[in-house]
Short mmCIF file of C-alpha atoms and ligand atoms in Angstrom, two decimals:
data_model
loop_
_atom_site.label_atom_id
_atom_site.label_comp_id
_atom_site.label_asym_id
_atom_site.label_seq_id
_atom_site.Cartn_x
_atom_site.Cartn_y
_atom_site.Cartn_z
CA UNK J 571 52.15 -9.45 -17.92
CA UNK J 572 55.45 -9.96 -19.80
CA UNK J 573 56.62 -8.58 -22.81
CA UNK J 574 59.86 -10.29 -24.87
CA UNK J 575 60.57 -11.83 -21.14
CA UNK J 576 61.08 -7.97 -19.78
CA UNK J 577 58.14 -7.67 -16.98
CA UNK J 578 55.92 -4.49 -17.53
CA UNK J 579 52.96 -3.08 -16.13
CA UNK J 580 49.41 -1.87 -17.13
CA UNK J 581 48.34 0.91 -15.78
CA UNK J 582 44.77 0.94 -16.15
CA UNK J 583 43.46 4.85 -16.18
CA UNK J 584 40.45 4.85 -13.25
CA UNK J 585 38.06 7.41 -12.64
CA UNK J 586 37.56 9.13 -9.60
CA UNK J 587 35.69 6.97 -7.17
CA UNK J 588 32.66 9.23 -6.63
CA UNK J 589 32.01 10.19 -3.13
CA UNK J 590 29.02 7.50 -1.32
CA UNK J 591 27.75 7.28 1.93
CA UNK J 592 29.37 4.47 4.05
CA UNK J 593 26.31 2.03 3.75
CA UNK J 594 24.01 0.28 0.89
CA UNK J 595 20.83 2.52 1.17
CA UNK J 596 18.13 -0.10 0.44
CA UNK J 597 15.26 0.77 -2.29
CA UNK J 598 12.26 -0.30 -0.18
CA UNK J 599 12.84 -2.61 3.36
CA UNK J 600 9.74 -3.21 5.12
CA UNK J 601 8.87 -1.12 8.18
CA UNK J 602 8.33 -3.48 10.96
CA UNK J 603 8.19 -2.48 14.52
CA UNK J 604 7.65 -4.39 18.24
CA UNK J 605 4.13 -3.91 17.71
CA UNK J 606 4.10 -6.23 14.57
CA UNK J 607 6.41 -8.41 15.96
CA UNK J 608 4.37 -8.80 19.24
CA UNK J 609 1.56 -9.09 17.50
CA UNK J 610 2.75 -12.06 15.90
CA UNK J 611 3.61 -13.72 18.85
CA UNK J 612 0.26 -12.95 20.84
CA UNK J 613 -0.97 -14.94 17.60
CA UNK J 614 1.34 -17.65 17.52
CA UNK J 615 0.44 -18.32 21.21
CA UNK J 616 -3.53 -18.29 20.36
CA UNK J 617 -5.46 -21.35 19.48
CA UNK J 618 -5.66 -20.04 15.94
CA UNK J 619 -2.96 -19.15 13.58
CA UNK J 620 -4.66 -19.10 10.06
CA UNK J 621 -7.72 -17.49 8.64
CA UNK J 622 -9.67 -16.68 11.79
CA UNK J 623 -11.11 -13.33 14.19
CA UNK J 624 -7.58 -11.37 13.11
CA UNK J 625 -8.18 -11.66 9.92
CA UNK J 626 -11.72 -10.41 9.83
CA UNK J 627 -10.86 -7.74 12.21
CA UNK J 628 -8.52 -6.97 9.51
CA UNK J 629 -11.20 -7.02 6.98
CA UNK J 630 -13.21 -4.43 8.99
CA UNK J 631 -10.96 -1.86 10.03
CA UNK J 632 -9.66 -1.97 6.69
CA UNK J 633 -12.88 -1.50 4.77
CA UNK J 634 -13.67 1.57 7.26
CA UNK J 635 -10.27 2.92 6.67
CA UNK J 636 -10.98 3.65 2.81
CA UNK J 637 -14.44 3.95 3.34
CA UNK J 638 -15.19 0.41 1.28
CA UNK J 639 -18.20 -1.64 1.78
CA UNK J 640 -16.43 -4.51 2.43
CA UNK J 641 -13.26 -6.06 2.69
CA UNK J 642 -11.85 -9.41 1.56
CA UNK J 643 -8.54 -10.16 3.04
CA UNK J 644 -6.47 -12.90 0.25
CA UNK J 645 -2.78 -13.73 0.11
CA UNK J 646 -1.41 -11.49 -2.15
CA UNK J 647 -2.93 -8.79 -5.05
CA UNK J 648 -2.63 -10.80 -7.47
CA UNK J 649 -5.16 -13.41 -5.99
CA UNK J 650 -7.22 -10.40 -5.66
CA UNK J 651 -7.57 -9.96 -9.38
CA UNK J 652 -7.92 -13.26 -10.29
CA UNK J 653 -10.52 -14.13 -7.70
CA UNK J 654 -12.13 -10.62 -9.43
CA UNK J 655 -12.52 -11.63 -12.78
CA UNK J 656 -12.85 -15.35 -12.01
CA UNK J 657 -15.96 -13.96 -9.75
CA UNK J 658 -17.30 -12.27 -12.84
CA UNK J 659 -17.52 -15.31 -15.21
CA UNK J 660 -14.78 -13.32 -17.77
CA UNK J 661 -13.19 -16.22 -19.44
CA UNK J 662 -12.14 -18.25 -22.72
CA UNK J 663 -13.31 -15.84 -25.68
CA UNK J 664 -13.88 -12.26 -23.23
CA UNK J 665 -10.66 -9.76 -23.42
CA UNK J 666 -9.79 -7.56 -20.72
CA UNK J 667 -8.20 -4.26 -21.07
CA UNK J 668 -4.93 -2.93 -18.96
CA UNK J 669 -2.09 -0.99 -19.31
CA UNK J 670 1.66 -2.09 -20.41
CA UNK J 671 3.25 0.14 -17.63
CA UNK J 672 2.50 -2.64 -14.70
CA UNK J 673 3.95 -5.18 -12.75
CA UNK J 674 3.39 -8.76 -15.16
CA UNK J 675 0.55 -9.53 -12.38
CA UNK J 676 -1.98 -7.42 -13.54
CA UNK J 677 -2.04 -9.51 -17.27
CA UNK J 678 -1.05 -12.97 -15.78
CA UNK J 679 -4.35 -13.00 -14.19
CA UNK J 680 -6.54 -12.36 -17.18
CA UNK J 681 -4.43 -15.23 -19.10
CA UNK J 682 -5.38 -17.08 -15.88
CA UNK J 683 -9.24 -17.23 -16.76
CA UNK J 684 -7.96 -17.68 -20.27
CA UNK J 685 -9.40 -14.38 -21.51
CA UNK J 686 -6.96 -12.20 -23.84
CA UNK J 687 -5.52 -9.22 -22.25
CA UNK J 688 -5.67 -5.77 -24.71
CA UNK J 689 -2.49 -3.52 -24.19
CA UNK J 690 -3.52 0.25 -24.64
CA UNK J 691 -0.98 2.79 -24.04
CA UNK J 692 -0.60 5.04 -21.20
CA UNK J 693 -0.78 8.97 -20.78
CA UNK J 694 2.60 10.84 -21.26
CA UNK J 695 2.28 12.79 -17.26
CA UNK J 696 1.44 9.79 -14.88
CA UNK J 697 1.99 6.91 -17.31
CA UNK J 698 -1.77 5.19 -15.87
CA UNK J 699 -3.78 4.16 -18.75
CA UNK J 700 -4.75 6.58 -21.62
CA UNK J 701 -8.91 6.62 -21.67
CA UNK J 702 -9.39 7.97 -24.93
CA UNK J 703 -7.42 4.81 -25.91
CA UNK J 704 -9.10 1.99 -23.72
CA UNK J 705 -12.54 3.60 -25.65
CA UNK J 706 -10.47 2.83 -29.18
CA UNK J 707 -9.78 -1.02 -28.23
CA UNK J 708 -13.74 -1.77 -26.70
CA UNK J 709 -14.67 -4.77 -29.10
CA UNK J 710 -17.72 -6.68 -28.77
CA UNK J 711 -15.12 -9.03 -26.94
CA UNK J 712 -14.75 -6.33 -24.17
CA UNK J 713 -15.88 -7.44 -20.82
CA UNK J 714 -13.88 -5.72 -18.63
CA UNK J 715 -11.14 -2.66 -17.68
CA UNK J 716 -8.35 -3.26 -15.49
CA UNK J 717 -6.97 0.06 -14.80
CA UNK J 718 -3.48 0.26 -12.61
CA UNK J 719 -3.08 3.17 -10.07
CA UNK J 720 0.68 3.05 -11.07
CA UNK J 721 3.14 4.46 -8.78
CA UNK J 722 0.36 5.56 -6.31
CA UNK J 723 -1.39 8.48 -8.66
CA UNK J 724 -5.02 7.53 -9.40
CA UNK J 725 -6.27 6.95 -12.75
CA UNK J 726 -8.76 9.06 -14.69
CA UNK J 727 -11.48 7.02 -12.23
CA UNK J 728 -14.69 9.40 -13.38
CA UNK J 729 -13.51 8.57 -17.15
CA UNK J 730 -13.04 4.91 -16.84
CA UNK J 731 -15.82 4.14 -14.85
CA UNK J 732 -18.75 6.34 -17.42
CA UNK J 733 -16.59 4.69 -20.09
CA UNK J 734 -17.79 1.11 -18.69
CA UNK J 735 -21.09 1.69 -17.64
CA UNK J 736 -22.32 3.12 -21.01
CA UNK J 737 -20.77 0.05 -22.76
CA UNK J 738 -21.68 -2.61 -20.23
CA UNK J 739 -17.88 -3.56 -18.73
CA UNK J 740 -16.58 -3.99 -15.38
CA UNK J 741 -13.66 -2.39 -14.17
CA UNK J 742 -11.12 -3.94 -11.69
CA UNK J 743 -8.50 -1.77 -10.33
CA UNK J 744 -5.18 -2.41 -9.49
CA UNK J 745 -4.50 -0.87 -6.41
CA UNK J 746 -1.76 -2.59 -5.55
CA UNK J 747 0.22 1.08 -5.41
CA UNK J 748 -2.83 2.80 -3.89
CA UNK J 749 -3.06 2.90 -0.39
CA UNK J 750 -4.06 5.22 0.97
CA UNK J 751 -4.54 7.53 -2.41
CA UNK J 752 -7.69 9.56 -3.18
CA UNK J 753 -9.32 10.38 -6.48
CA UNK J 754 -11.75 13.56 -5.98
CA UNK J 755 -11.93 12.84 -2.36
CA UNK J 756 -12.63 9.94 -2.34
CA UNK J 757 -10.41 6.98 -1.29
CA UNK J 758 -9.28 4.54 -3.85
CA UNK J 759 -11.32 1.51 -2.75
CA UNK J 760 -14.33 3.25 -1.54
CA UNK J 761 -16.52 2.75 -4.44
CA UNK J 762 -18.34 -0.57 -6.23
CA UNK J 763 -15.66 -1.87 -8.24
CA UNK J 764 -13.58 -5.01 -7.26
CA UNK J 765 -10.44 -3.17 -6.33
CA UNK J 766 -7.46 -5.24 -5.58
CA UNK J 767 -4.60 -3.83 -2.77
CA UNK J 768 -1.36 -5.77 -1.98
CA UNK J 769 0.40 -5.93 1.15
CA UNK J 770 3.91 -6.98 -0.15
CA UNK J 771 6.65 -6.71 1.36
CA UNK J 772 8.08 -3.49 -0.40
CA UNK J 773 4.34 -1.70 -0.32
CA UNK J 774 2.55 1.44 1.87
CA UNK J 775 1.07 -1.43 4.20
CA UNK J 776 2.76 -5.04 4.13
CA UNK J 777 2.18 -8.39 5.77
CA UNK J 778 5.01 -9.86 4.01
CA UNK J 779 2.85 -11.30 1.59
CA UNK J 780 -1.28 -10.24 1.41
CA UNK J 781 -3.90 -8.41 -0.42
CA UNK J 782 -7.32 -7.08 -0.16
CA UNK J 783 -10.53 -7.04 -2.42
CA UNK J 784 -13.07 -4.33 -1.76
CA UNK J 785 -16.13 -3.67 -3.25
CA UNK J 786 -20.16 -4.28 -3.34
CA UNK J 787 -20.82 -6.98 -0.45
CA UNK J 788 -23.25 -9.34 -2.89
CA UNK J 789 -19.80 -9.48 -4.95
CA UNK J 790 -17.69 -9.95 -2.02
CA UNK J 791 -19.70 -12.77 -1.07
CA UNK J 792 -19.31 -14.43 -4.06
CA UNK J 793 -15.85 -13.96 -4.06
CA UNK J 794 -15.17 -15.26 -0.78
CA UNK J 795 -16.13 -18.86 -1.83
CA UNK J 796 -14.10 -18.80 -5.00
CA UNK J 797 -11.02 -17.73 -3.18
CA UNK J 798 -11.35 -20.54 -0.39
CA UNK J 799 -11.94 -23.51 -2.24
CA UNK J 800 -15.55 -22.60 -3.40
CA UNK J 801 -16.59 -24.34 0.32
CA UNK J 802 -19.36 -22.69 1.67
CA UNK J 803 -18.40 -22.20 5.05
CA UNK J 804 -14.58 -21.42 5.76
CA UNK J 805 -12.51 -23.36 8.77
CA UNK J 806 -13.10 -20.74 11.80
CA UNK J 807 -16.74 -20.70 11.05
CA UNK J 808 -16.85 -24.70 11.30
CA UNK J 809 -14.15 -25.01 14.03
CA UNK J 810 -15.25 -22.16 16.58
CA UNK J 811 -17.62 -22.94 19.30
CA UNK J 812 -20.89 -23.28 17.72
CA UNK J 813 -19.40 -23.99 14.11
CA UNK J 814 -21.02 -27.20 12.14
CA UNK J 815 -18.32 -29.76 10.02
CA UNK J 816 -20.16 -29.44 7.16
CA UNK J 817 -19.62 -27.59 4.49
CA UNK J 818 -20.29 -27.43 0.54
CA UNK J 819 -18.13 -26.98 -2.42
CA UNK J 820 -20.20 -24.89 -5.02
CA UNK J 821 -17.43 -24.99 -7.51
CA UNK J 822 -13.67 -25.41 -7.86
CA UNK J 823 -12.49 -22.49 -6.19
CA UNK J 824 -8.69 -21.43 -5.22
CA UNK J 825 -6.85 -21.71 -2.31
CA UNK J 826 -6.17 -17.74 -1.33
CA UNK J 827 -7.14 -17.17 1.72
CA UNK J 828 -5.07 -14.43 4.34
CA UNK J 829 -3.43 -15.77 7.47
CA UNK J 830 -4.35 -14.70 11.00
CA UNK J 831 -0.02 -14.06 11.04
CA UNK J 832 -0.59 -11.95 8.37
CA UNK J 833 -3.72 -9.84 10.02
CA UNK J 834 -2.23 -9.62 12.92
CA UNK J 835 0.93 -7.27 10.93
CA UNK J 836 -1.68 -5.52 9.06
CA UNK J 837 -4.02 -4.49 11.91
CA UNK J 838 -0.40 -2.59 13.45
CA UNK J 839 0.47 -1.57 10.12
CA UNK J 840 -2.89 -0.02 9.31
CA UNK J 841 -2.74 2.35 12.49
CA UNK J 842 0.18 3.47 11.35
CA UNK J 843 -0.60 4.49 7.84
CA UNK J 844 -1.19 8.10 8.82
CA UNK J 845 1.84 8.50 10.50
CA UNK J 846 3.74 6.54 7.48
CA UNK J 847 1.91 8.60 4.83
CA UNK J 848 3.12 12.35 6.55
CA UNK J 849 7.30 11.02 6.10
CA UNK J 850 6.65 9.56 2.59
CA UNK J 851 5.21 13.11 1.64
CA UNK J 852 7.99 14.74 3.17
CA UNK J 853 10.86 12.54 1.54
CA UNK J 854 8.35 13.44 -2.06
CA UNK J 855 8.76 17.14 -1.11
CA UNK J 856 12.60 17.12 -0.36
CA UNK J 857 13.29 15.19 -3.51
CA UNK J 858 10.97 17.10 -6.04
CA UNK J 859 12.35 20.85 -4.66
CA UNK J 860 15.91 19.45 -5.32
CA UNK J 861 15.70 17.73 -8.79
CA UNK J 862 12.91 20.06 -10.13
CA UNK J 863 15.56 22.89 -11.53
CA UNK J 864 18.32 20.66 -12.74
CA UNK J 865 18.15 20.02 -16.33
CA UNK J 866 18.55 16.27 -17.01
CA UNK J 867 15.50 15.34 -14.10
CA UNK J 868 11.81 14.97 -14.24
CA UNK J 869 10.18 15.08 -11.26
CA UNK J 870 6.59 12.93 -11.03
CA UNK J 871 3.32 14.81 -11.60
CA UNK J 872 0.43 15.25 -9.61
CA UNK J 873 -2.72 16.28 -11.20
CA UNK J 874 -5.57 18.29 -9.50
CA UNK J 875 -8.32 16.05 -7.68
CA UNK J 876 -5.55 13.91 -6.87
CA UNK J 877 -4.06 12.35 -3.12
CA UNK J 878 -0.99 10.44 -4.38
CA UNK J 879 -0.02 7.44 -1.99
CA UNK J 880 3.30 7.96 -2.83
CA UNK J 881 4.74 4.23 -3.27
CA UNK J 882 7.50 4.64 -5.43
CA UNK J 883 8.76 8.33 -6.27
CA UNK J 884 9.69 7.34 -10.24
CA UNK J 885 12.32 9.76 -11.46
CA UNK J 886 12.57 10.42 -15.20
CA UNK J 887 15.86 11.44 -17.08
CA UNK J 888 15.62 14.09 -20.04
CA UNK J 889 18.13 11.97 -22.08
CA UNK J 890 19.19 14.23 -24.20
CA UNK J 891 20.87 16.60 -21.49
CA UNK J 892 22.53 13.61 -20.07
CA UNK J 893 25.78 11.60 -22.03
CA UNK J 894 24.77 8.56 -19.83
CA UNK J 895 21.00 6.50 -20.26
CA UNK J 896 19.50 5.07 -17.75
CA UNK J 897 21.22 1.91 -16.95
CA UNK J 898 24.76 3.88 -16.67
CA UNK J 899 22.38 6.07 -14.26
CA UNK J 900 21.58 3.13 -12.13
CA UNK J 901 24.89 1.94 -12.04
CA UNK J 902 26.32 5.39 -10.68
CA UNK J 903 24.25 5.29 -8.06
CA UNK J 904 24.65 2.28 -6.77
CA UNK J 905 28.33 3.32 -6.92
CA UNK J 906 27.14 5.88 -4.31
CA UNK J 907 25.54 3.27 -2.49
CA UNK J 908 22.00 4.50 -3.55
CA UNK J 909 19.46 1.23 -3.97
CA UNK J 910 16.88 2.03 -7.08
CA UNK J 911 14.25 0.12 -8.90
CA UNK J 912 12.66 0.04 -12.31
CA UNK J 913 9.20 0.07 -12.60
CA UNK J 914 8.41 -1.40 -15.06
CA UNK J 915 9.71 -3.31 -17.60
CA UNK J 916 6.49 -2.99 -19.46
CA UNK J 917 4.19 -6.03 -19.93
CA UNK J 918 5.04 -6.05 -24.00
CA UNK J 919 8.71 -6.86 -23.53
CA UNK J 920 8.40 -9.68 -21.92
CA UNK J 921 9.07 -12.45 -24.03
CA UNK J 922 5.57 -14.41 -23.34
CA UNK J 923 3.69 -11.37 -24.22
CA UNK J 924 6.17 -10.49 -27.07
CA UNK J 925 5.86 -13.51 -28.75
CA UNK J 926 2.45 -14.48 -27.55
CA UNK J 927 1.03 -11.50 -29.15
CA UNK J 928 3.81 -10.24 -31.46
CA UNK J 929 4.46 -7.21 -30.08
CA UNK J 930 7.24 -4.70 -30.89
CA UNK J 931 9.03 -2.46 -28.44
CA UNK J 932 7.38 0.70 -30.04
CA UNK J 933 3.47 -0.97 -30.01
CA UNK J 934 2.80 1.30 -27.30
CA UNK J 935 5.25 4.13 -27.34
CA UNK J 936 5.04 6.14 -24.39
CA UNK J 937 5.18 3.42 -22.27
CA UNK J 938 8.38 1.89 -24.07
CA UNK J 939 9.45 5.99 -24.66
CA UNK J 940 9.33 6.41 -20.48
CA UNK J 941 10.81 3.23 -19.18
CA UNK J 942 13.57 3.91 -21.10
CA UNK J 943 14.04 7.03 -19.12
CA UNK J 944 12.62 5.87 -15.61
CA UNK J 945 14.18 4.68 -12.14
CA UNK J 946 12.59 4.41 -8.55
CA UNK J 947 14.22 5.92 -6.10
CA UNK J 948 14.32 5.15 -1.95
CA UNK J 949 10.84 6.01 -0.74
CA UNK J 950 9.78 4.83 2.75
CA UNK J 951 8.96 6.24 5.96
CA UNK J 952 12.48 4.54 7.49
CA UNK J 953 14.31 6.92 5.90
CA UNK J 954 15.97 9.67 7.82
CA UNK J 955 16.79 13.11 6.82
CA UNK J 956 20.33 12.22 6.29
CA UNK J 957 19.40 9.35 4.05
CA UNK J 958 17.57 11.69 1.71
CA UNK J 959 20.60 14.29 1.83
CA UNK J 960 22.50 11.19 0.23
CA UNK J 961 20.01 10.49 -2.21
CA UNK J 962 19.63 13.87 -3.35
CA UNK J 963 23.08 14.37 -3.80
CA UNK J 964 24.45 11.52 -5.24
CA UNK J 965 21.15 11.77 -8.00
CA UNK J 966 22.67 15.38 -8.59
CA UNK J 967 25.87 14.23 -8.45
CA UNK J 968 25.31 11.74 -11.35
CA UNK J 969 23.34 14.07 -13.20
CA UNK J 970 26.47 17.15 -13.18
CA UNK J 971 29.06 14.59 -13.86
CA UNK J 972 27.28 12.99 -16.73
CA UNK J 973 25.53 16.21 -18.35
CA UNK J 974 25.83 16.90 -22.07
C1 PLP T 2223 0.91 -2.92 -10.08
C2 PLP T 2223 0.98 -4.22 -9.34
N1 PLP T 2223 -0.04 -5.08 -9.45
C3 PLP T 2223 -0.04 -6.26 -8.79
C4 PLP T 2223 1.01 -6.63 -8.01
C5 PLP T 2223 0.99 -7.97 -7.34
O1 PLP T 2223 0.93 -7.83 -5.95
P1 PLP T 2223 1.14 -9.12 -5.03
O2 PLP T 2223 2.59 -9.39 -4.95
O3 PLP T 2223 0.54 -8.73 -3.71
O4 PLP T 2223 0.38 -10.23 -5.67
C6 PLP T 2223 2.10 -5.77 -7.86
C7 PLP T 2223 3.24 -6.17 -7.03
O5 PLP T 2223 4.27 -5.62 -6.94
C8 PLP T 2223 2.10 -4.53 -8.55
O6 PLP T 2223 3.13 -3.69 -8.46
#
């Protein structure tokens, strides 16, 4: 810069750079080992890459390891739900109702059947949908629930489900967060409702991209046609020795069906859940002692009756001890080479929903209240004890440096 022709210089004042571990820590990378990746090429070398024996073997051990009837192995969660409410006839005219706090799959699929989805707003510990609310939005419209186990903490299940019985709905959980999580000792998955899992590639149990519908077999049945086309008789029953060509198509189904690739990483994945479940309790445990006495943090809740799968650790900030919000939070740790996540920008904000249904920000307030407040932090069995060192004390860092 010059000045009258005389050269000067800005000094710009800088603060400190804050002290970071040496490499990005990344929020959630997927946990793949030589046994997935030799499992994939045992498959690639078979006769049969795509839906076929891996995949059902998939199907099995999964249903046994929740304790589900059945199992129906799809491409992702989100074809889970749809092929779940498309498999119940809910449609032009029905509405469905789910929570705001959830990923924009959860609604997208009951605009897919071209019902109307009903927002009700979530409870102030867990953020999962409020009961005593979903019983104030039942219209004669009603046909269905679609409770989210968000974060990995079980809804009020017992609630929910008495709630639909008496007035003649169907619940669908969204469990894409949920494996393996409990509600009163029981798995999440384990009982009659359609219950959607995803295998993603930043979830508990991932095939890069997957899902899985449990529930009753009749429904699973039913299901299985509308998610392949609505044929009849899928490829490795008509190709394998003693398969038939023909087939019918009973209706238009969709084209979701899971990959023998894909069964082949969740069948390694799977026997390693228990191991992977023991390190994601331990990173919960090291995190929760060390942000439960400062001030500005709010550790996540666990209720009684509860086995949390742990998929994201969400961290709230008590804004009003802090000079920074959330977004200036994120920032400084990423400064410290700390990865994070959000989750979620609730359904509402999101300008189809917004403007679809004229929503305001405050239309459900504790969900708009929290997510204000709320970041994810690393959770996943990769990460070593020096990793959550860095975590902890660059989220303590940030929250001494920045404290009212
Ligand atoms: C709560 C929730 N529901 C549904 C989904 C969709 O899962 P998928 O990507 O397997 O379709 C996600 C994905 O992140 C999610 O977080």
């Amino acid at each position: 810069m010059t000045a009258g022709g005389v050269p000067t210089t800005v000094t710009i004042p800088r603060a400190p750079a804050p002290a970071r571990r040496r490499t990005f820590l990344t929020f959630a990378p997927p946990q793949i080992g030589q046994a997935e990746i030799d499992a994939v090429v045992d498959t690639l070398k078979s006769a049969w890459i795509t839906t076929g024996p891996k995949t059902r073997a998939f199907e099995r051990e999964f249903a046994a390891f929740v304790g589900a009837q059945g199992a129906l192995a799809l491409n992702s969660c989100t074809a889970g739900l749809h092929t779940a409410l498309a498999t119940l006839g809910i449609g032009p005219g029905d509405e469905v109702i789910t929570t705001p706090m959830t990923f924009c799959a959860s609604v997208n699929v009951i605009e897919h059947v071209g019902a109307r989805p009903v927002l009700v707003d979530v409870e102030p510990d867990t953020l999962n949908i409020d009961p005593e609310r979903i019983a104030a939005a039942i219209t004669p419209r009603t046909r269905a629930i679609l409770p989210v186990h968000y974060a990995g903490h079980p809804v009020e299940l017992d609630v929910i489900t008495t709630l639909a019985r008496v007035r003649g709905l169907a619940v669908v959980e969204d469990a894409a967060h949920a494996i393996p999580a409990r509600f009163k000792g029981r798995f999440i998955g384990a009982g009659p409702n359609p219950t959607a899992f995803s295998f993603y590639a930043t979830k508990n149990l991932t095939t890069a991209e997957g899902g899985m519908l449990t529930g009753e077999p009749a429904f699973l049945e039913q299901a299985r046609t509308i998610s392949l086309h609505g044929m009849n008789r899928d490829a490795w029953k008509r190709y394998d020795q003693g398969g038939s060509w023909h087939y019918d198509v009973l209706l238009p189904g969709f084209k979701y069906n899971m990959t023998d690739i894909q069964a082949a990483i969740g069948l390694c994945q799977l026997r390693r859940q228990d191991v992977f479940q023991r390190r994601r309790r331990e990173v919960v445990a090291r995190y929760t002692a060390a942000f439960g006495a400062d001030p500005a943090l709010e550790p996540p809740v666990v209720r009684p009756d509860v086995e949390h799968a742990w998929h994201l650790y969400v961290l709230r900030l008590r804004l009003d001890a802090l000079r920074i919000g959330r977004d200036r939070f994120i920032e400084e740790l990423t400064a410290r080479n700390i990865g994070t996540s959000v989750h979620f920008i609730p359904v509402h904000l999101h300008p189809y929903y917004r403007d679809k249904y004229g929503y305001a920000p405050e239309a459900f307030p504790v969900a708009y209240g929290n997510y204000l407040r709320l970041l994810s932090l690393p959770l996943h069995p990769g990460l070593s004890d020096r990793d959550i060192d860095d975590v902890i004390e660059a989220v303590l860092d940030v929250a001494r440096t920045h404290r009212r």
